[in-house]
Amino acid sequence: MKTLLKNGVVVDGSGSNRYQADVLIDGDKIVKIGKIDAADGAEVIDVTGLVVAPGFIDTHSHSDLQILVDPEVRPKVMQGITTEILGQDGISMAPLPEKYIRPWRKNLAGLDGDSDQVNYHYRDTAGYLKMIDDVKPGPNECYLVPHGNVRMEAMGLDNRQPTDEELQKMKDIVRREMENGAIGLSTGLIYMPCAYGQTKEVVEMCKVVAEYDGRFVIHQRSEADTILDSMKEVIQIGKESGVKIHYSHFKVCGRKNWDKIDGMIQLLEEAEKEGIDVSFDQYPYVAGSTMLGVILPPWVHDGGTNKVIERLNDPELRKKMVYDIEHGIPGWDNFVDFAGLDQIYVTSVKTDKNKDAVGLSLIELGKLRGKDPYDATFDLLRDEENAVGMVDFYGTEDHVKLFMKRPEMNVCTDGLLGGKPHPRVYGAFPRVLGKYVREDKALTLEQAVYKMTGKPAATFNIKNRGQIKEGAYADITVFNPDTVIDKGTFTDPTQYPEGIEYVMVNGVFEVAGGKYTGRRNGTVLRKKGKEVVK
């Protein structure tokens, strides 16, 4: 099937200046760009006044479970996203040995959800990616092998260091999963069991990733008090392993840490001078989102979710939790300290029993339950088996713009899809185009599109995507530069954006005239050699 996009303004994803041209698509490829009067049998769509851009690439997505339950992933496609990278933060779906299915489902639930509709007996990345292929996803999907899953398969969920044998097993698992199509390795050093790993453990796994020219994607150990030391650890990992490094959702949390921003930028620039390949992604909001269990001190998580519940049932241990939250633990990112109980909001729960907690701050939750906010929060985490989502407010618009302008930056959503989600799930990319390009003029249109398309494609070696060029796959987003904007708010986040008119995935319109078409044409993109291909 042929499609001719007539009279559009092409912003091609390379960072080059926009230009007027027609774009001809035949099957799943862009075959001609220029002045095209007619094409035999082509459906002609007049896109006068609209921008024709490559499909957006979301480098930090949490659709890992959702893609199997609801493969449309409509909140992503409706904002112009045609490719997602799954497997973030070191805890995801695969690998998953049979004996760990039950505890791992509990550990993963707060981040990616849980579902009895999913057959969890797929064992490894090859099995998981086949399941995605079989459901025919809306967007294209890539996968990072997660550190936590690797550690679990090699040595279980306990808080200890691996033996030499176990460390070798971890490296072997990473190699197996890279051969199975993973595009790199992720970790989340605030999440269990990743947080139990020391630098040496991560370096050794990254040496394997470097052999495949994959990328190491990291939620670093601290985004707050010790962020500079944390960044130095990441840079050390890059230096010792030779791996390319990518900081997830780059930011600094807490007013008292804002003076560290100059030091953060200096570390980026020093690393690049040393020849270390450094990149990062960012969502365009001053609030973050993760699972509520991160407010608990690290020792509470030792041994997995069942142990968390046991400790939350112990009144004396609750006192110790409150003490550690109020006084801090060296090296621990204390969300209550840098956001405050009044700036952390419940976004999702697992059971109907606690649905009334969704949308409340932890202070409001305490008032609703007639309890101290800590006890109300601990009760909620216990009753929901730690499967609770949250948003937390931590930064300023000036900081968002500062990091956005950095050459290392590309755009992401990092949105959890359950309950009342962070509005970035529905609107991160249109927000950049509407607020930060059109309204605030923090970026030019060409810069913004590059950071959504060509930049992430190059960062992750995604072949023949991320640019409007002849021979590239026809992943295309057409938007109105005068109206494009996100609509979701923190109180009403589940709103599709305005101004995204057409979204094409591998040559098929999944959005047309601003409406979802019901068609799904995504595929799994796998690492083959040093490139990520269809």
XYZ file of N, CA and C in Angstrom, residues 169-355:
561
model
N 28.122 -16.281 36.564
C 26.797 -16.682 36.089
C 26.002 -15.459 35.636
N 26.132 -14.354 36.383
C 25.451 -13.125 35.994
C 25.931 -12.647 34.622
N 27.220 -12.717 34.401
C 27.768 -12.317 33.102
C 27.259 -13.241 31.991
N 27.177 -14.521 32.296
C 26.685 -15.484 31.303
C 25.220 -15.208 30.957
N 24.440 -14.848 31.964
C 23.020 -14.542 31.729
C 22.889 -13.291 30.861
N 23.677 -12.262 31.172
C 23.641 -11.040 30.356
C 23.996 -11.366 28.909
N 25.014 -12.190 28.713
C 25.407 -12.573 27.358
C 24.268 -13.313 26.649
N 23.661 -14.236 27.365
C 22.539 -14.985 26.775
C 21.415 -14.042 26.343
N 21.104 -13.062 27.195
C 19.991 -12.168 26.892
C 20.350 -11.143 25.810
N 21.605 -10.763 25.734
C 22.022 -9.923 24.600
C 21.892 -10.710 23.300
N 22.254 -11.983 23.332
C 22.086 -12.842 22.156
C 20.609 -13.043 21.822
N 19.756 -12.955 22.858
C 18.311 -13.093 22.659
C 17.655 -11.818 22.132
N 18.444 -10.750 21.963
C 17.910 -9.542 21.342
C 17.861 -8.303 22.199
N 18.244 -8.393 23.489
C 18.255 -7.197 24.338
C 19.233 -6.175 23.762
N 18.911 -4.888 23.927
C 19.736 -3.829 23.325
C 20.724 -3.229 24.311
N 20.693 -3.702 25.548
C 21.601 -3.201 26.566
C 21.203 -3.741 27.924
N 21.749 -3.134 28.963
C 21.512 -3.534 30.352
C 20.956 -2.347 31.110
N 19.982 -2.593 31.990
C 19.497 -1.523 32.870
C 19.722 -1.895 34.320
N 19.816 -0.872 35.149
C 19.776 -1.089 36.588
C 19.058 0.075 37.243
N 18.543 -0.196 38.437
C 17.951 0.835 39.276
C 18.521 0.662 40.663
N 19.519 1.452 40.996
C 20.283 1.195 42.225
C 19.590 1.716 43.477
N 18.282 2.081 43.361
C 17.480 2.309 44.564
C 16.455 1.194 44.743
N 16.379 0.286 43.756
C 15.385 -0.788 43.791
C 16.054 -2.110 44.160
N 15.291 -2.949 44.903
C 15.813 -4.244 45.272
C 15.484 -5.258 44.165
N 16.409 -6.184 43.868
C 17.688 -6.432 44.531
C 18.873 -5.684 43.923
N 18.639 -4.809 42.936
C 19.765 -4.106 42.295
C 20.617 -3.349 43.313
N 19.930 -2.735 44.293
C 20.632 -1.883 45.266
C 21.656 -2.654 46.084
N 21.519 -3.970 46.137
C 22.486 -4.778 46.896
C 23.809 -4.923 46.146
N 23.794 -4.664 44.862
C 24.992 -4.847 44.053
C 25.977 -3.707 44.235
N 27.235 -4.040 44.293
C 28.290 -3.033 44.383
C 28.830 -2.722 42.981
N 29.690 -1.717 42.918
C 30.177 -1.234 41.621
C 30.829 -2.340 40.801
N 31.631 -3.169 41.436
C 32.346 -4.229 40.714
C 31.374 -5.142 39.974
N 30.266 -5.491 40.635
C 29.256 -6.361 40.032
C 28.724 -5.757 38.734
N 28.431 -4.471 38.788
C 27.869 -3.798 37.612
C 28.917 -3.687 36.506
N 30.148 -3.377 36.878
C 31.229 -3.264 35.894
C 31.369 -4.562 35.112
N 31.358 -5.685 35.823
C 31.570 -6.974 35.161
C 30.452 -7.285 34.169
N 29.209 -6.987 34.518
C 28.109 -7.199 33.568
C 28.228 -6.258 32.380
N 28.632 -5.017 32.649
C 28.737 -4.031 31.574
C 29.845 -4.374 30.586
N 30.853 -5.093 31.023
C 31.892 -5.529 30.082
C 31.289 -6.395 28.977
N 30.304 -7.215 29.342
C 29.629 -8.050 28.350
C 28.814 -7.171 27.402
N 28.088 -6.213 27.961
C 27.264 -5.316 27.142
C 28.126 -4.545 26.150
N 29.307 -4.125 26.600
C 30.215 -3.364 25.737
C 30.649 -4.179 24.531
N 30.774 -5.482 24.683
C 31.163 -6.341 23.558
C 30.144 -6.261 22.426
N 28.901 -6.006 22.775
C 27.828 -5.942 21.787
C 27.506 -4.501 21.380
N 28.322 -3.558 21.866
C 28.066 -2.142 21.623
C 26.674 -1.749 22.115
N 26.240 -2.384 23.213
C 24.976 -2.024 23.850
C 25.158 -0.849 24.772
N 24.064 -0.399 25.353
C 24.129 0.752 26.244
C 23.689 0.350 27.639
N 24.341 0.950 28.636
C 24.025 0.731 30.044
C 23.145 1.873 30.519
N 21.911 1.557 30.891
C 20.918 2.555 31.283
C 20.712 2.452 32.787
N 20.879 3.571 33.498
C 20.945 3.482 34.960
C 20.101 4.536 35.668
N 19.210 4.054 36.552
C 18.660 4.909 37.605
C 19.727 4.880 38.693
N 20.455 5.965 38.814
C 21.640 5.943 39.666
C 21.294 5.867 41.150
N 22.319 5.581 41.946
C 22.129 5.317 43.373
C 21.520 6.503 44.113
N 21.818 7.688 43.664
C 21.250 8.878 44.305
C 20.927 9.926 43.253
N 19.767 10.546 43.418
C 19.417 11.733 42.637
C 19.204 12.907 43.591
N 19.821 12.799 44.771
C 19.598 13.812 45.809
C 20.914 14.145 46.517
N 20.990 13.843 47.813
C 22.110 14.315 48.638
C 23.482 13.899 48.108
N 23.597 12.664 47.629
C 24.912 12.152 47.209
C 24.978 11.975 45.688
N 24.288 12.835 44.958
C 24.223 12.664 43.506
C 25.584 12.791 42.836
N 26.467 13.628 43.343
C 27.774 13.776 42.695
C 28.599 12.505 42.832
N 28.603 11.898 44.018
C 29.285 10.616 44.192
C 28.629 9.537 43.338
N 27.318 9.603 43.247
C 26.579 8.638 42.439
C 26.971 8.737 40.973
N 27.036 9.955 40.467
C 27.440 10.151 39.078
C 28.865 9.670 38.840
N 29.728 9.895 39.824
C 31.114 9.424 39.686
C 31.165 7.899 39.586
N 30.294 7.217 40.331
C 30.232 5.758 40.243
C 29.843 5.321 38.829
N 28.846 5.994 38.255
C 28.392 5.638 36.909
C 29.506 5.855 35.893
N 30.192 6.965 36.024
C 31.299 7.271 35.111
C 32.418 6.244 35.276
N 32.670 5.843 36.512
C 33.676 4.801 36.770
C 33.280 3.494 36.078
N 32.006 3.158 36.137
C 31.518 1.943 35.468
C 31.793 2.034 33.969
N 31.506 3.210 33.374
C 31.772 3.401 31.960
C 33.252 3.281 31.634
N 34.081 3.864 32.484
C 35.526 3.870 32.252
C 36.113 2.456 32.361
N 35.701 1.719 33.378
C 36.306 0.402 33.632
C 35.766 -0.685 32.701
N 34.535 -0.522 32.237
C 33.934 -1.572 31.402
C 33.998 -1.263 29.913
N 34.120 0.036 29.573
C 34.071 0.441 28.178
C 32.665 0.586 27.629
N 31.664 0.472 28.498
C 30.280 0.554 28.048
C 29.852 2.006 27.853
N 28.897 2.217 26.952
C 28.274 3.534 26.796
C 27.227 3.695 27.890
N 27.208 4.870 28.543
C 26.314 5.040 29.692
C 25.191 6.031 29.387
N 24.037 5.741 29.984
C 22.843 6.552 29.767
C 22.129 6.702 31.105
N 22.117 7.928 31.623
C 21.419 8.200 32.884
C 19.916 8.280 32.637
N 19.151 7.525 33.419
C 17.700 7.609 33.331
C 17.193 8.876 34.015
N 16.129 9.466 33.452
C 15.396 10.603 34.043
C 16.316 11.536 34.839
N 17.247 12.151 34.146
C 18.298 12.944 34.780
C 17.702 14.157 35.491
N 18.056 14.328 36.746
C 17.531 15.427 37.561
C 18.265 15.444 38.892
N 17.941 16.455 39.711
C 18.383 16.472 41.102
C 17.157 16.774 41.960
N 17.034 16.098 43.080
C 15.837 16.183 43.912
C 16.109 16.930 45.212
N 15.184 17.798 45.580
C 15.272 18.484 46.864
C 15.949 19.839 46.778
N 15.280 20.835 47.357
C 15.788 22.205 47.326
C 17.227 22.304 47.831
N 17.546 21.544 48.861
C 18.885 21.658 49.456
C 19.977 21.128 48.532
N 19.586 20.447 47.433
C 20.578 19.878 46.513
C 20.693 20.645 45.197
N 19.935 21.724 45.068
C 19.967 22.451 43.806
C 21.340 23.061 43.524
N 22.118 23.292 44.567
C 23.451 23.870 44.350
C 24.434 22.860 43.756
N 24.003 21.606 43.586
C 24.877 20.573 43.025
C 24.802 20.527 41.493
N 23.913 21.308 40.898
C 23.690 21.206 39.450
C 24.946 21.547 38.654
N 25.670 22.585 39.034
C 26.902 22.933 38.314
C 27.892 21.778 38.354
N 27.989 21.132 39.501
C 28.887 19.982 39.627
C 28.457 18.811 38.771
N 27.144 18.622 38.637
C 26.624 17.548 37.786
C 27.015 17.770 36.329
N 26.843 18.999 35.869
C 27.181 19.314 34.478
C 28.682 19.190 34.248
N 29.463 19.609 35.234
C 30.911 19.485 35.120
C 31.328 18.023 34.975
N 30.679 17.129 35.729
C 31.005 15.702 35.642
C 30.658 15.140 34.265
N 29.529 15.569 33.703
C 29.182 15.127 32.345
C 30.276 15.535 31.360
N 30.697 16.776 31.450
C 31.663 17.295 30.491
C 33.040 16.659 30.676
N 33.415 16.403 31.921
C 34.704 15.741 32.173
C 34.705 14.321 31.625
N 33.592 13.610 31.803
C 33.488 12.240 31.290
C 33.624 12.214 29.773
N 32.976 13.165 29.120
C 33.036 13.206 27.661
C 34.445 13.546 27.171
N 35.141 14.401 27.898
C 36.528 14.711 27.543
C 37.417 13.484 27.649
N 37.052 12.583 28.567
C 37.818 11.343 28.731
C 37.426 10.277 27.722
N 36.508 10.604 26.821
C 36.124 9.659 25.782
C 35.018 8.707 26.164
N 34.342 8.973 27.287
C 33.223 8.127 27.707
C 31.961 8.623 27.019
N 31.240 7.719 26.392
C 30.002 8.063 25.694
C 28.886 8.204 26.734
N 28.385 9.425 26.912
C 27.398 9.718 27.955
C 26.145 10.325 27.331
N 24.982 9.831 27.752
C 23.708 10.417 27.348
C 22.747 10.324 28.522
N 21.614 11.028 28.413
C 20.580 10.878 29.437
C 19.220 11.204 28.839
N 18.178 10.695 29.489
C 16.833 11.103 29.109
C 16.183 11.898 30.228
N 15.093 12.595 29.868
C 14.426 13.497 30.798
C 12.953 13.576 30.426
N 12.088 13.580 31.431
C 10.681 13.873 31.195
C 10.439 15.339 31.579
N 9.561 16.039 30.866
C 9.451 17.502 31.024
C 8.469 17.937 32.113
N 8.720 17.504 33.332
C 7.857 17.842 34.472
C 8.722 18.040 35.713
N 8.159 18.721 36.704
C 8.888 18.968 37.953
C 8.534 17.950 39.032
N 7.791 16.910 38.650
C 7.450 15.837 39.589
C 7.825 14.504 38.977
N 8.195 13.557 39.832
C 8.551 12.225 39.388
C 7.482 11.218 39.763
N 7.720 9.963 39.397
C 6.745 8.906 39.653
C 7.472 7.580 39.812
N 7.102 6.834 40.820
C 7.680 5.496 41.026
C 6.773 4.731 41.974
N 7.290 3.665 42.569
C 6.465 2.929 43.520
C 6.676 3.471 44.932
N 5.604 3.540 45.686
C 5.618 4.168 47.006
C 6.574 3.481 47.964
N 6.836 2.207 47.727
C 7.736 1.467 48.622
C 9.132 2.039 48.728
N 9.534 2.926 47.800
C 10.883 3.498 47.873
C 11.038 4.431 49.066
N 9.932 4.852 49.698
C 10.085 5.705 50.875
C 10.582 4.917 52.073
N 10.496 3.575 52.022
C 10.947 2.739 53.135
C 12.461 2.613 53.118
N 13.110 2.598 54.273
C 14.563 2.410 54.314
C 14.972 1.111 53.625
N 16.162 1.057 53.060
C 16.576 -0.113 52.272
C 16.480 -1.439 53.016
N 16.778 -1.443 54.313
C 16.785 -2.714 55.050
C 15.404 -3.352 55.107
N 14.362 -2.557 54.936
C 12.999 -3.098 54.996
C 12.753 -4.058 53.833
N 13.434 -3.846 52.714
C 13.197 -4.628 51.498
C 14.011 -5.915 51.440
N 14.925 -6.112 52.370
C 15.816 -7.275 52.318
C 15.007 -8.576 52.323
N 15.178 -9.397 51.273
C 14.491 -10.683 51.212
C 13.220 -10.681 50.401
N 12.804 -9.529 49.891
C 11.640 -9.487 49.018
C 10.364 -9.008 49.688
N 9.274 -9.017 48.928
C 8.010 -8.415 49.356
C 7.426 -9.068 50.598
N 7.510 -10.377 50.705
C 6.959 -11.049 51.895
C 7.632 -10.555 53.167
N 8.929 -10.326 53.102
C 9.663 -9.806 54.269
C 9.256 -8.361 54.558
N 9.012 -7.576 53.494
C 8.537 -6.205 53.687
C 7.241 -6.218 54.495
N 6.328 -7.082 54.115
C 5.029 -7.156 54.803
C 5.202 -7.578 56.258
N 6.073 -8.549 56.497
C 6.354 -8.974 57.881
C 6.840 -7.794 58.719
N 7.765 -7.041 58.166
C 8.350 -5.923 58.929
C 7.319 -4.813 59.137
N 6.450 -4.598 58.167
C 5.413 -3.576 58.330
C 4.381 -3.975 59.379
N 4.327 -5.233 59.714
C 3.416 -5.711 60.765
C 4.023 -5.633 62.160
N 5.288 -5.261 62.258
C 6.003 -5.225 63.542
C 6.041 -3.778 64.058
N 5.330 -3.466 65.150
C 5.277 -2.082 65.662
C 6.655 -1.507 65.994
N 7.543 -2.326 66.524
C 8.878 -1.825 66.866
C 9.676 -1.482 65.611
N 9.551 -2.331 64.586
C 10.260 -2.045 63.340
C 9.683 -0.811 62.643
N 8.383 -0.590 62.827
C 7.788 0.640 62.279
C 8.431 1.875 62.909
N 8.664 1.807 64.187
C 9.323 2.935 64.870
C 10.704 3.180 64.281
N 11.418 2.091 64.016
C 12.763 2.219 63.430
C 12.668 2.808 62.012
N 11.651 2.390 61.250
C 11.464 2.949 59.906
C 11.270 4.466 59.975
N 10.381 4.899 60.881
C 10.113 6.337 61.020
C 11.389 7.066 61.427
N 12.130 6.486 62.365
C 13.378 7.123 62.813
C 14.339 7.288 61.632
N 14.502 6.220 60.838
C 15.438 6.288 59.715
C 14.964 7.279 58.655
N 13.650 7.358 58.431
C 13.129 8.330 57.467
C 13.356 9.755 57.981
N 13.112 9.976 59.269
C 13.249 11.319 59.847
C 14.713 11.753 59.968
N 15.608 10.794 60.192
C 17.016 11.141 60.435
C 17.940 10.807 59.267
N 17.465 9.979 58.346
C 18.259 9.648 57.166
C 19.251 8.523 57.401
N 19.691 7.927 56.305
C 20.730 6.899 56.293
C 21.737 7.320 55.231
N 23.018 7.378 55.556
C 24.015 7.815 54.569
C 23.916 7.007 53.269
N 23.884 7.727 52.145
C 23.855 7.076 50.842
C 22.483 6.666 50.357
N 21.439 6.884 51.174
C 20.082 6.482 50.785
C 19.295 7.699 50.309
N 18.654 7.580 49.157
C 17.774 8.645 48.656
C 16.459 8.602 49.424
N 16.285 9.576 50.297
C 15.139 9.625 51.206
C 14.063 10.523 50.590
N 13.079 9.910 49.954
C 12.058 10.658 49.226
C 11.266 11.590 50.140
N 11.018 11.170 51.370
C 10.266 12.020 52.301
C 11.079 13.262 52.634
N 12.388 13.115 52.727
C 13.248 14.247 53.050
C 13.229 15.284 51.929
N 13.350 14.838 50.662
C 13.463 15.853 49.613
C 12.134 16.246 48.974
N 11.049 15.528 49.255
C 9.749 15.945 48.722
C 8.795 16.365 49.838
N 8.793 15.603 50.948
C 7.869 15.895 52.045
C 6.624 15.036 51.943
N 6.051 14.683 53.093
C 4.836 13.868 53.112
C 3.677 14.561 52.394
N 3.711 15.895 52.378
C 2.621 16.637 51.728
C 2.789 16.724 50.220
N 3.968 16.339 49.671
C 4.226 16.423 48.238
C 4.428 15.043 47.603
N 4.029 13.992 48.314
C 4.021 12.630 47.774
C 2.561 12.181 47.714
N 2.110 11.779 46.521
C 0.708 11.445 46.287
C 0.565 9.998 45.820
N -0.435 9.304 46.322
C -0.740 7.940 45.895
C -1.397 7.990 44.513
N -0.877 7.186 43.579
C -1.438 7.187 42.220
C -2.110 5.874 41.839
N -1.749 4.769 42.492
C -2.368 3.491 42.131
C -2.285 2.520 43.295
N -3.277 1.643 43.373
C -3.301 0.550 44.350
C -3.757 -0.707 43.617
N -3.615 -1.847 44.280
C -3.966 -3.118 43.644
C -5.404 -3.536 43.929
N -5.920 -3.210 45.112
C -7.234 -3.708 45.520
C -8.256 -2.571 45.622
N -9.531 -2.942 45.547
C -10.604 -1.947 45.683
C -10.667 -1.368 47.088
N -10.182 -2.132 48.057
C -10.265 -1.716 49.466
C -9.660 -0.333 49.693
N -8.588 -0.041 48.979
C -7.866 1.215 49.201
C -7.958 2.188 48.029
N -8.960 2.011 47.167
C -9.119 2.923 46.022
C -9.283 4.379 46.476
